[in-house]
Amino acid sequence: MKTELILQSLEAKHPGEHEYLQAVKEVLHSIEDVYNEHPEFEKAAIIERIVEPDRVFTFKVPWVDDNGKVKVNIGYRVQFNNAIGPYKGGTRFHASVTLSSLKFLGFEQTFKNALTTLPMGGGKGGADFSIRGKSATEVMRFCQAYMLELWRHIGADTDVPAGDVGVGAREIGYMYGMYKKLACENTGAFTGKGLDYGGSLIRPEATGFGAIYFAVEMLKEKGLDLKGKTVALSGFGNVAWGAALKASQLGAKIITISGPDGYVYDPDGISGEKIDYLLELRATGEDIVEPYAERYGVKFFSGKRPWQQKADIALPCAIQNELDKNDAQMLIDSGVTCVAEVSNMGCTAEAVDLMVEKGILFAPGKAVNAGGVATSGLEMSQNAMHLRWTAEEVDAKLHQIMNDIHEQCVVYGKQPGGYINYVKGANVAGFMKVAQAMMAQGIV
Ligand code: GLU
């Protein structure tokens, strides 16, 4: 494969889109060997087609704040690839949102969704809007204004958005309400909906639960158990909450959480009501974790990341590139056993290379956090059948899907010496499925 040439031409076409180029580079390097074994891929220009989104919508989102002032944000939806099913992926409302970040997320989503074994293509959307400091009515007006443009491009069988950073059940409710008013249909064009109007049990917990099911399988490969292990995790939102809940149920000890303001170290472990408190912290909309330290009398490290604490397992659960090479080195020096990326592309490319080189048990977000979108897929199934499964049924399906994803990573990622390269395994397994589906459907 002419990887470097393809990357150079992409860089020339999309200058400055660093996160997108970073995500593409990682996948292209991982799949080089299998790609070369399939000359038909080159003939069909699979790489050139798979790295470009099918289409991108960019639109202004004007809305009025509580003081009557008119504000304008930029909204996006990236419909990346629908070879294996309708476009599917979250919506991110965060000040850092750009076309580049949504293209990287949509690209990753395409392979992640392929790994889930469910028929879902890849997409992602969002806006450079931060919910921090906004009143509930401002958030509602913004969600409605965002939907006023987007509604015509989505639908249960075309493109199904969900939540992501800054978008939880409240925002989904506001967007779905407006969508239904405009589209006049009720088939479930969103996932992550409230339980009273078509949502699925376990969807709120799914990303975190799935990540822990995956980490348990990683440890098992090495003959290890999660029970009794210390876990450093970053973030304190929905994903971190679900991961903390399942990890503590399985006997691990969570010792850190973090926010944009710094991190909290709780040597006694974050369990029970302390985990419930994360939901309260999130609901304040302040985006800070220091109040946890004040409430429970533990240490807060302002402006620092949790990776400086010694832990058996590290789980980045916040945002892309939140764990860099220095952080990885600190974790390695203090004897970390397993790093499972729960956020999308949570580790920088240099951090990943270092961990793989040192033989650390490391798995990428597109495998570890796939439980969220997988359970969204289960929500779509329930909506289509006009049924609701019990929490036990959904959880059992989620657990099975995570075990299957782990198995695919082992099949495609096991190296001659026995080391499992989960980055390669996840990329190759996801790529092969999408590429084969594209081949079967001609040049479209
Ligand atoms: N935002 C989540 C992700 O990155 C969930 C997407 C979904 O449920 O569609 O996979």
CSV table of C-alpha atoms and ligand atoms in Angstrom, one decimal:
chain,number,residue,atom,x,y,z
A,1,MET,CA,0.0,0.0,0.0
A,2,LYS,CA,1.2,3.5,-0.8
A,3,THR,CA,0.4,4.6,2.8
A,4,GLU,CA,2.7,7.6,2.9
A,5,LEU,CA,1.5,8.9,-0.5
A,6,ILE,CA,-2.1,8.5,0.5
A,7,LEU,CA,-1.4,10.4,3.8
A,8,GLN,CA,0.5,13.1,2.0
A,9,SER,CA,-2.4,13.7,-0.5
A,10,LEU,CA,-4.9,13.7,2.4
A,11,GLU,CA,-2.8,16.3,4.3
A,12,ALA,CA,-2.7,18.5,1.2
A,13,LYS,CA,-6.5,18.2,0.7
A,14,HIS,CA,-7.4,18.7,4.4
A,15,PRO,CA,-4.6,20.9,5.9
A,16,GLY,CA,-4.7,21.4,9.6
A,17,GLU,CA,-7.2,18.6,10.3
A,18,HIS,CA,-4.8,17.0,12.7
A,19,GLU,CA,-7.1,14.7,14.7
A,20,TYR,CA,-8.7,13.3,11.5
A,21,LEU,CA,-5.2,12.8,9.9
A,22,GLN,CA,-4.0,11.1,13.2
A,23,ALA,CA,-6.9,8.7,13.2
A,24,VAL,CA,-6.5,7.8,9.5
A,25,LYS,CA,-2.7,7.3,9.9
A,26,GLU,CA,-3.2,4.8,12.7
A,27,VAL,CA,-5.7,2.7,10.8
A,28,LEU,CA,-3.7,2.7,7.5
A,29,HIS,CA,-0.5,1.6,9.3
A,30,SER,CA,-2.4,-1.2,11.1
A,31,ILE,CA,-4.1,-2.6,8.0
A,32,GLU,CA,-1.1,-2.5,5.6
A,33,ASP,CA,-0.4,-6.2,5.7
A,34,VAL,CA,-4.0,-7.4,5.1
A,35,TYR,CA,-4.5,-4.7,2.5
A,36,ASN,CA,-1.5,-6.0,0.5
A,37,GLU,CA,-3.0,-9.5,0.5
A,38,HIS,CA,-6.1,-8.2,-1.3
A,39,PRO,CA,-5.1,-6.7,-4.7
A,40,GLU,CA,-8.8,-6.2,-5.5
A,41,PHE,CA,-9.0,-3.5,-2.8
A,42,GLU,CA,-6.5,-1.4,-4.6
A,43,LYS,CA,-8.3,-1.8,-7.9
A,44,ALA,CA,-11.5,-0.6,-6.2
A,45,ALA,CA,-9.7,2.4,-4.6
A,46,ILE,CA,-11.0,1.1,-1.2
A,47,ILE,CA,-8.6,3.2,0.8
A,48,GLU,CA,-9.2,6.5,-1.1
A,49,ARG,CA,-13.0,5.9,-0.6
A,50,ILE,CA,-12.9,4.7,3.0
A,51,VAL,CA,-11.0,7.7,4.3
A,52,GLU,CA,-13.4,10.3,3.0
A,53,PRO,CA,-16.8,10.8,4.5
A,54,ASP,CA,-19.8,10.2,2.2
A,55,ARG,CA,-21.0,13.7,3.0
A,56,VAL,CA,-20.7,16.5,5.6
A,57,PHE,CA,-23.4,19.0,6.6
A,58,THR,CA,-22.2,22.3,8.1
A,59,PHE,CA,-24.7,24.8,9.2
A,60,LYS,CA,-25.1,27.9,11.5
A,61,VAL,CA,-27.2,27.5,14.6
A,62,PRO,CA,-28.6,30.9,15.7
A,63,TRP,CA,-30.3,30.9,19.1
A,64,VAL,CA,-31.3,33.4,21.8
A,65,ASP,CA,-29.9,33.4,25.3
A,66,ASP,CA,-31.8,34.2,28.5
A,67,ASN,CA,-30.8,37.9,28.2
A,68,GLY,CA,-32.3,38.1,24.7
A,69,LYS,CA,-28.9,38.2,23.1
A,70,VAL,CA,-28.6,36.4,19.7
A,71,LYS,CA,-25.8,33.8,19.6
A,72,VAL,CA,-24.5,31.8,16.7
A,73,ASN,CA,-22.8,28.4,16.8
A,74,ILE,CA,-21.6,26.1,14.1
A,75,GLY,CA,-23.4,22.7,13.8
A,76,TYR,CA,-22.2,19.7,11.9
A,77,ARG,CA,-23.2,16.2,10.9
A,78,VAL,CA,-20.6,13.9,9.2
A,79,GLN,CA,-22.2,11.0,7.4
A,80,PHE,CA,-19.1,8.9,7.1
A,81,ASN,CA,-19.8,5.5,5.7
A,82,ASN,CA,-23.1,3.5,5.4
A,83,ALA,CA,-21.7,0.3,3.8
A,84,ILE,CA,-23.0,-1.9,6.6
A,85,GLY,CA,-26.0,0.0,7.8
A,86,PRO,CA,-27.5,3.4,8.4
A,87,TYR,CA,-25.1,6.1,9.6
A,88,LYS,CA,-24.9,5.9,13.4
A,89,GLY,CA,-23.0,7.8,16.0
A,90,GLY,CA,-23.1,10.4,18.7
A,91,THR,CA,-23.5,14.2,18.9
A,92,ARG,CA,-20.8,16.2,20.7
A,93,PHE,CA,-21.5,19.6,22.2
A,94,HIS,CA,-18.2,21.0,23.3
A,95,ALA,CA,-16.1,24.1,22.7
A,96,SER,CA,-13.4,22.0,21.1
A,97,VAL,CA,-15.7,20.7,18.3
A,98,THR,CA,-14.4,21.3,14.8
A,99,LEU,CA,-14.9,19.6,11.4
A,100,SER,CA,-11.6,17.8,12.0
A,101,SER,CA,-12.6,16.4,15.4
A,102,LEU,CA,-16.0,15.2,14.0
A,103,LYS,CA,-14.3,13.7,10.9
A,104,PHE,CA,-11.9,11.7,13.2
A,105,LEU,CA,-14.8,10.6,15.3
A,106,GLY,CA,-16.9,9.6,12.3
A,107,PHE,CA,-14.0,7.7,10.8
A,108,GLU,CA,-13.4,5.8,14.1
A,109,GLN,CA,-17.1,5.2,14.5
A,110,THR,CA,-17.3,3.4,11.1
A,111,PHE,CA,-14.8,0.7,12.3
A,112,LYS,CA,-16.2,0.6,15.9
A,113,ASN,CA,-19.7,0.0,14.7
A,114,ALA,CA,-18.4,-2.7,12.3
A,115,LEU,CA,-16.8,-4.4,15.4
A,116,THR,CA,-20.1,-4.5,17.3
A,117,THR,CA,-21.4,-7.2,14.8
A,118,LEU,CA,-24.6,-5.1,14.4
A,119,PRO,CA,-25.7,-3.5,11.0
A,120,MET,CA,-24.6,0.1,11.6
A,121,GLY,CA,-22.6,2.5,9.5
A,122,GLY,CA,-20.6,5.4,10.9
A,123,GLY,CA,-21.5,9.0,11.5
A,124,LYS,CA,-20.9,11.8,14.0
A,125,GLY,CA,-22.2,15.3,14.7
A,126,GLY,CA,-22.1,18.1,17.1
A,127,ALA,CA,-21.5,21.8,17.6
A,128,ASP,CA,-19.0,24.2,19.1
A,129,PHE,CA,-21.5,24.8,21.9
A,130,SER,CA,-20.6,24.2,25.5
A,131,ILE,CA,-23.4,23.5,28.0
A,132,ARG,CA,-21.2,24.9,30.8
A,133,GLY,CA,-22.9,27.8,32.5
A,134,LYS,CA,-26.1,27.6,30.3
A,135,SER,CA,-29.5,27.5,31.9
A,136,ALA,CA,-31.8,24.5,31.0
A,137,THR,CA,-33.9,26.8,28.8
A,138,GLU,CA,-30.9,27.9,26.9
A,139,VAL,CA,-29.8,24.3,26.4
A,140,MET,CA,-33.3,23.5,25.1
A,141,ARG,CA,-33.4,26.5,22.7
A,142,PHE,CA,-30.0,25.5,21.4
A,143,CYS,CA,-31.0,21.9,20.9
A,144,GLN,CA,-34.1,22.9,19.1
A,145,ALA,CA,-32.2,25.4,16.8
A,146,TYR,CA,-29.7,22.6,16.0
A,147,MET,CA,-32.5,20.3,15.1
A,148,LEU,CA,-34.3,22.8,13.0
A,149,GLU,CA,-31.6,22.3,10.3
A,150,LEU,CA,-30.5,18.7,11.0
A,151,TRP,CA,-33.9,17.0,11.1
A,152,ARG,CA,-34.2,16.7,7.3
A,153,HIS,CA,-30.9,14.7,7.0
A,154,ILE,CA,-31.6,12.1,9.7
A,155,GLY,CA,-34.1,9.2,10.3
A,156,ALA,CA,-34.4,5.7,11.8
A,157,ASP,CA,-33.1,4.1,8.5
A,158,THR,CA,-30.8,6.8,7.3
A,159,ASP,CA,-28.8,8.4,10.1
A,160,VAL,CA,-29.4,7.9,13.8
A,161,PRO,CA,-27.6,10.3,16.2
A,162,ALA,CA,-27.1,9.7,19.9
A,163,GLY,CA,-25.2,11.4,22.8
A,164,ASP,CA,-21.5,12.0,23.3
A,165,VAL,CA,-19.5,14.6,25.3
A,166,GLY,CA,-21.9,17.3,26.5
A,167,VAL,CA,-25.0,15.5,25.2
A,168,GLY,CA,-26.9,13.3,27.6
A,169,ALA,CA,-30.5,12.2,28.1
A,170,ARG,CA,-31.7,15.8,28.6
A,171,GLU,CA,-30.2,17.1,25.3
A,172,ILE,CA,-31.4,14.0,23.4
A,173,GLY,CA,-34.9,14.6,24.8
A,174,TYR,CA,-34.9,18.2,23.5
A,175,MET,CA,-33.5,17.2,20.1
A,176,TYR,CA,-35.8,14.3,19.7
A,177,GLY,CA,-38.9,16.3,20.7
A,178,MET,CA,-38.1,18.9,18.0
A,179,TYR,CA,-37.3,16.2,15.5
A,180,LYS,CA,-40.7,14.6,15.9
A,181,LYS,CA,-42.5,17.9,15.7
A,182,LEU,CA,-40.8,18.6,12.3
A,183,ALA,CA,-40.7,15.1,10.8
A,184,CYS,CA,-44.0,14.0,12.1
A,185,GLU,CA,-42.9,10.4,12.6
A,186,ASN,CA,-42.0,8.2,15.6
A,187,THR,CA,-39.7,5.4,14.5
A,188,GLY,CA,-36.8,6.3,16.8
A,189,ALA,CA,-34.4,8.5,14.8
A,190,PHE,CA,-32.3,8.9,18.0
A,191,THR,CA,-30.8,6.6,20.6
A,192,GLY,CA,-30.1,7.3,24.2
A,193,LYS,CA,-33.7,8.3,24.5
A,194,GLY,CA,-35.5,8.4,27.9
A,195,LEU,CA,-37.1,5.2,29.1
A,196,ASP,CA,-40.6,6.6,28.8
A,197,TYR,CA,-40.3,7.3,25.1
A,198,GLY,CA,-38.4,4.5,23.5
A,199,GLY,CA,-35.1,4.4,25.3
A,200,SER,CA,-33.4,1.1,26.3
A,201,LEU,CA,-32.6,-0.1,29.7
A,202,ILE,CA,-28.8,-0.2,30.3
A,203,ARG,CA,-28.1,2.4,27.6
A,204,PRO,CA,-26.8,4.9,30.2
A,205,GLU,CA,-24.5,2.4,31.8
A,206,ALA,CA,-23.5,0.7,28.5
A,207,THR,CA,-20.3,2.4,27.5
A,208,GLY,CA,-18.8,2.0,31.0
A,209,PHE,CA,-20.1,-1.5,31.6
A,210,GLY,CA,-18.9,-2.6,28.2
A,211,ALA,CA,-15.4,-1.2,28.8
A,212,ILE,CA,-15.1,-3.1,32.0
A,213,TYR,CA,-16.3,-6.3,30.4
A,214,PHE,CA,-13.6,-5.8,27.8
A,215,ALA,CA,-10.9,-5.0,30.4
A,216,VAL,CA,-11.9,-8.2,32.2
A,217,GLU,CA,-11.3,-10.2,29.0
A,218,MET,CA,-7.9,-8.5,28.5
A,219,LEU,CA,-6.8,-9.4,32.0
A,220,LYS,CA,-8.0,-13.0,31.5
A,221,GLU,CA,-5.7,-13.4,28.6
A,222,LYS,CA,-2.9,-12.8,31.0
A,223,GLY,CA,-4.4,-15.1,33.7
A,224,LEU,CA,-5.3,-12.0,35.8
A,225,ASP,CA,-8.5,-10.9,37.5
A,226,LEU,CA,-10.0,-7.4,38.0
A,227,LYS,CA,-10.8,-8.2,41.7
A,228,GLY,CA,-8.5,-6.3,44.1
A,229,LYS,CA,-6.9,-4.2,41.3
A,230,THR,CA,-6.5,-0.4,41.7
A,231,VAL,CA,-8.0,1.7,38.8
A,232,ALA,CA,-7.1,5.3,37.9
A,233,LEU,CA,-9.8,6.8,35.7
A,234,SER,CA,-10.2,10.2,34.2
A,235,GLY,CA,-13.4,12.1,33.6
A,236,PHE,CA,-16.5,12.0,35.8
A,237,GLY,CA,-19.3,12.0,33.2
A,238,ASN,CA,-21.6,9.3,32.1
A,239,VAL,CA,-18.9,7.0,30.8
A,240,ALA,CA,-16.7,7.3,33.9
A,241,TRP,CA,-19.7,6.7,36.1
A,242,GLY,CA,-20.7,3.5,34.3
A,243,ALA,CA,-17.1,2.2,34.3
A,244,ALA,CA,-16.7,3.0,38.1
A,245,LEU,CA,-20.0,1.3,38.9
A,246,LYS,CA,-19.1,-2.0,37.1
A,247,ALA,CA,-15.5,-2.0,38.2
A,248,SER,CA,-16.4,-1.6,41.8
A,249,GLN,CA,-19.2,-4.2,41.5
A,250,LEU,CA,-16.5,-6.6,40.3
A,251,GLY,CA,-14.2,-5.8,43.3
A,252,ALA,CA,-11.8,-3.3,41.8
A,253,LYS,CA,-10.9,-0.1,43.7
A,254,ILE,CA,-11.3,3.2,41.8
A,255,ILE,CA,-8.8,5.7,43.1
A,256,THR,CA,-9.1,8.8,40.8
A,257,ILE,CA,-11.6,10.8,38.8
A,258,SER,CA,-10.8,14.0,36.9
A,259,GLY,CA,-12.2,17.1,35.2
A,260,PRO,CA,-10.9,20.1,33.3
A,261,ASP,CA,-9.9,21.6,36.7
A,262,GLY,CA,-7.7,18.7,37.9
A,263,TYR,CA,-8.0,15.3,39.5
A,264,VAL,CA,-9.1,13.9,42.8
A,265,TYR,CA,-7.2,11.0,44.6
A,266,ASP,CA,-9.3,8.9,46.9
A,267,PRO,CA,-7.1,6.2,48.4
A,268,ASP,CA,-10.1,4.5,50.1
A,269,GLY,CA,-11.8,3.9,46.8
A,270,ILE,CA,-14.7,5.5,45.0
A,271,SER,CA,-17.7,3.2,45.5
A,272,GLY,CA,-21.3,3.2,46.7
A,273,GLU,CA,-22.8,6.7,47.2
A,274,LYS,CA,-19.6,8.3,46.0
A,275,ILE,CA,-20.3,6.9,42.6
A,276,ASP,CA,-23.9,8.3,42.7
A,277,TYR,CA,-22.4,11.6,43.6
A,278,LEU,CA,-20.6,11.7,40.2
A,279,LEU,CA,-24.1,12.1,38.6
A,280,GLU,CA,-24.8,15.0,40.9
A,281,LEU,CA,-21.5,16.6,40.0
A,282,ARG,CA,-22.3,16.2,36.3
A,283,ALA,CA,-25.8,17.6,36.7
A,284,THR,CA,-24.5,20.9,38.1
A,285,GLY,CA,-23.1,21.7,34.6
A,286,GLU,CA,-20.0,23.3,36.2
A,287,ASP,CA,-17.6,20.7,34.7
A,288,ILE,CA,-15.3,20.5,37.8
A,289,VAL,CA,-14.4,17.7,40.2
A,290,GLU,CA,-12.9,19.7,43.1
A,291,PRO,CA,-16.2,19.6,45.1
A,292,TYR,CA,-15.7,15.8,45.4
A,293,ALA,CA,-12.4,16.4,47.3
A,294,GLU,CA,-14.1,18.9,49.6
A,295,ARG,CA,-17.1,16.7,50.3
A,296,TYR,CA,-15.1,13.5,51.1
A,297,GLY,CA,-12.0,15.1,52.6
A,298,VAL,CA,-9.5,13.8,50.0
A,299,LYS,CA,-6.7,15.4,48.0
A,300,PHE,CA,-7.4,17.5,44.8
A,301,PHE,CA,-4.5,18.1,42.4
A,302,SER,CA,-5.3,21.3,40.5
A,303,GLY,CA,-4.5,21.3,36.7
A,304,LYS,CA,-3.0,17.8,36.9
A,305,ARG,CA,-3.9,14.5,35.2
A,306,PRO,CA,-4.5,11.3,37.2
A,307,TRP,CA,-1.8,9.3,35.4
A,308,GLN,CA,0.8,10.4,38.0
A,309,GLN,CA,-0.8,8.1,40.5
A,310,LYS,CA,0.3,4.4,40.8
A,311,ALA,CA,-2.5,2.1,39.6
A,312,ASP,CA,-2.8,-1.4,38.2
A,313,ILE,CA,-5.2,-0.3,35.5
A,314,ALA,CA,-5.6,3.1,33.8
A,315,LEU,CA,-8.9,4.0,32.1
A,316,PRO,CA,-8.9,7.3,30.2
A,317,CYS,CA,-12.7,8.2,30.1
A,318,ALA,CA,-12.7,11.9,29.1
A,319,ILE,CA,-11.6,13.2,25.7
A,320,GLN,CA,-9.2,12.6,22.8
A,321,ASN,CA,-5.4,12.8,23.4
A,322,GLU,CA,-5.8,13.1,27.2
A,323,LEU,CA,-2.9,10.7,27.8
A,324,ASP,CA,0.4,11.6,26.2
A,325,LYS,CA,3.8,9.9,26.0
A,326,ASN,CA,5.0,11.4,29.3
A,327,ASP,CA,1.8,10.1,31.0
A,328,ALA,CA,2.3,6.6,29.4
A,329,GLN,CA,5.9,6.6,30.7
A,330,MET,CA,4.8,7.5,34.2
A,331,LEU,CA,2.3,4.7,34.2
A,332,ILE,CA,4.8,2.2,32.9
A,333,ASP,CA,7.4,3.3,35.5
A,334,SER,CA,4.9,2.8,38.3
A,335,GLY,CA,4.1,-0.7,37.0
A,336,VAL,CA,0.7,-0.4,35.3
A,337,THR,CA,-0.6,-3.7,33.9
A,338,CYS,CA,-3.4,-2.6,31.6
A,339,VAL,CA,-4.5,0.6,29.9
A,340,ALA,CA,-7.9,0.5,28.2
A,341,GLU,CA,-8.9,3.6,26.3
A,342,VAL,CA,-12.5,4.3,27.0
A,343,SER,CA,-12.6,7.8,25.5
A,344,ASN,CA,-12.3,8.0,21.7
A,345,MET,CA,-8.6,8.2,20.8
A,346,GLY,CA,-7.8,9.0,24.4
A,347,CYS,CA,-4.1,8.4,24.0
A,348,THR,CA,-1.8,10.3,21.6
A,349,ALA,CA,-0.1,8.2,18.8
A,350,GLU,CA,3.2,8.5,20.6
A,351,ALA,CA,1.7,7.2,23.9
A,352,VAL,CA,0.2,4.2,22.0
A,353,ASP,CA,3.4,3.4,20.3
A,354,LEU,CA,5.3,3.4,23.6
A,355,MET,CA,2.8,1.2,25.3
A,356,VAL,CA,2.8,-1.3,22.5
A,357,GLU,CA,6.6,-1.3,22.3
A,358,LYS,CA,6.9,-2.0,26.0
A,359,GLY,CA,4.4,-4.8,25.7
A,360,ILE,CA,1.7,-3.2,28.0
A,361,LEU,CA,-1.8,-4.6,27.8
A,362,PHE,CA,-3.3,-1.8,25.8
A,363,ALA,CA,-6.6,-1.6,23.8
A,364,PRO,CA,-8.0,1.3,21.7
A,365,GLY,CA,-11.3,3.2,22.2
A,366,LYS,CA,-12.9,1.8,19.1
A,367,ALA,CA,-12.9,-1.7,20.8
A,368,VAL,CA,-13.1,-0.8,24.5
A,369,ASN,CA,-16.0,1.8,24.3
A,370,ALA,CA,-18.1,0.0,21.6
A,371,GLY,CA,-20.6,-1.1,24.2
A,372,GLY,CA,-22.3,2.3,24.1
A,373,VAL,CA,-23.1,2.3,20.4
A,374,ALA,CA,-23.7,-1.5,20.5
A,375,THR,CA,-26.5,-0.8,23.0
A,376,SER,CA,-27.7,2.0,20.8
A,377,GLY,CA,-28.0,-0.7,18.2
A,378,LEU,CA,-30.1,-2.8,20.6
A,379,GLU,CA,-32.3,0.3,21.3
A,380,MET,CA,-32.9,0.5,17.5
A,381,SER,CA,-33.9,-3.2,17.4
A,382,GLN,CA,-36.3,-2.7,20.3
A,383,ASN,CA,-37.8,0.4,18.6
A,384,ALA,CA,-38.2,-1.5,15.3
A,385,MET,CA,-40.0,-4.4,17.0
A,386,HIS,CA,-42.0,-2.0,19.2
A,387,LEU,CA,-40.8,-4.0,22.2
A,388,ARG,CA,-38.7,-3.5,25.3
A,389,TRP,CA,-36.2,-6.0,26.6
A,390,THR,CA,-35.4,-6.3,30.3
A,391,ALA,CA,-32.2,-4.9,31.8
A,392,GLU,CA,-30.9,-8.5,32.2
A,393,GLU,CA,-31.5,-9.2,28.5
A,394,VAL,CA,-29.8,-6.1,27.3
A,395,ASP,CA,-26.9,-6.5,29.6
A,396,ALA,CA,-26.4,-10.1,28.6
A,397,LYS,CA,-26.4,-9.1,24.9
A,398,LEU,CA,-24.0,-6.3,25.6
A,399,HIS,CA,-21.7,-8.6,27.5
A,400,GLN,CA,-21.7,-11.1,24.6
A,401,ILE,CA,-20.9,-8.4,22.1
A,402,MET,CA,-17.9,-7.2,24.1
A,403,ASN,CA,-16.6,-10.7,24.4
A,404,ASP,CA,-17.0,-11.1,20.6
A,405,ILE,CA,-15.1,-7.8,20.0
A,406,HIS,CA,-12.4,-9.0,22.2
A,407,GLU,CA,-12.2,-12.3,20.4
A,408,GLN,CA,-12.0,-10.5,17.0
A,409,CYS,CA,-9.1,-8.4,18.4
A,410,VAL,CA,-7.3,-11.6,19.5
A,411,VAL,CA,-7.8,-13.3,16.1
A,412,TYR,CA,-6.5,-10.3,14.1
A,413,GLY,CA,-4.0,-8.9,16.6
A,414,LYS,CA,-2.1,-11.8,18.1
A,415,GLN,CA,1.6,-11.4,17.3
A,416,PRO,CA,4.0,-14.3,16.7
A,417,GLY,CA,5.5,-13.9,20.2
A,418,GLY,CA,2.0,-14.1,21.8
A,419,TYR,CA,1.5,-10.4,22.5
A,420,ILE,CA,-1.9,-9.2,21.5
A,421,ASN,CA,-1.8,-5.9,19.5
A,422,TYR,CA,-5.4,-4.7,20.2
A,423,VAL,CA,-4.8,-1.6,18.0
A,424,LYS,CA,-4.0,-3.8,15.0
A,425,GLY,CA,-6.7,-6.4,15.9
A,426,ALA,CA,-9.5,-3.8,16.2
A,427,ASN,CA,-8.4,-1.9,13.1
A,428,VAL,CA,-8.0,-5.0,10.9
A,429,ALA,CA,-11.3,-6.6,12.0
A,430,GLY,CA,-13.3,-3.4,11.5
A,431,PHE,CA,-11.6,-2.5,8.2
A,432,MET,CA,-12.1,-6.0,6.7
A,433,LYS,CA,-15.8,-5.9,7.4
A,434,VAL,CA,-16.4,-2.5,6.0
A,435,ALA,CA,-14.1,-3.1,3.0
A,436,GLN,CA,-15.8,-6.3,2.1
A,437,ALA,CA,-19.2,-4.7,2.3
A,438,MET,CA,-18.0,-1.9,0.1
A,439,MET,CA,-16.6,-4.4,-2.5
A,440,ALA,CA,-19.9,-6.2,-2.6
A,441,GLN,CA,-21.9,-3.1,-3.3
A,442,GLY,CA,-19.9,-1.7,-6.2
A,443,ILE,CA,-18.4,1.7,-6.8
A,444,VAL,CA,-20.9,4.0,-5.1
B,1,GLU,N1,-20.9,8.6,21.3
B,1,GLU,C1,-20.8,7.2,21.5
B,1,GLU,C2,-19.6,6.7,20.8
B,1,GLU,O1,-18.6,7.4,20.6
B,1,GLU,C3,-22.1,6.5,21.3
B,1,GLU,C4,-22.7,6.6,19.9
B,1,GLU,C5,-24.1,6.0,19.7
B,1,GLU,O2,-24.6,5.5,20.6
B,1,GLU,O3,-24.5,6.1,18.6
B,1,GLU,O4,-19.6,5.6,20.3
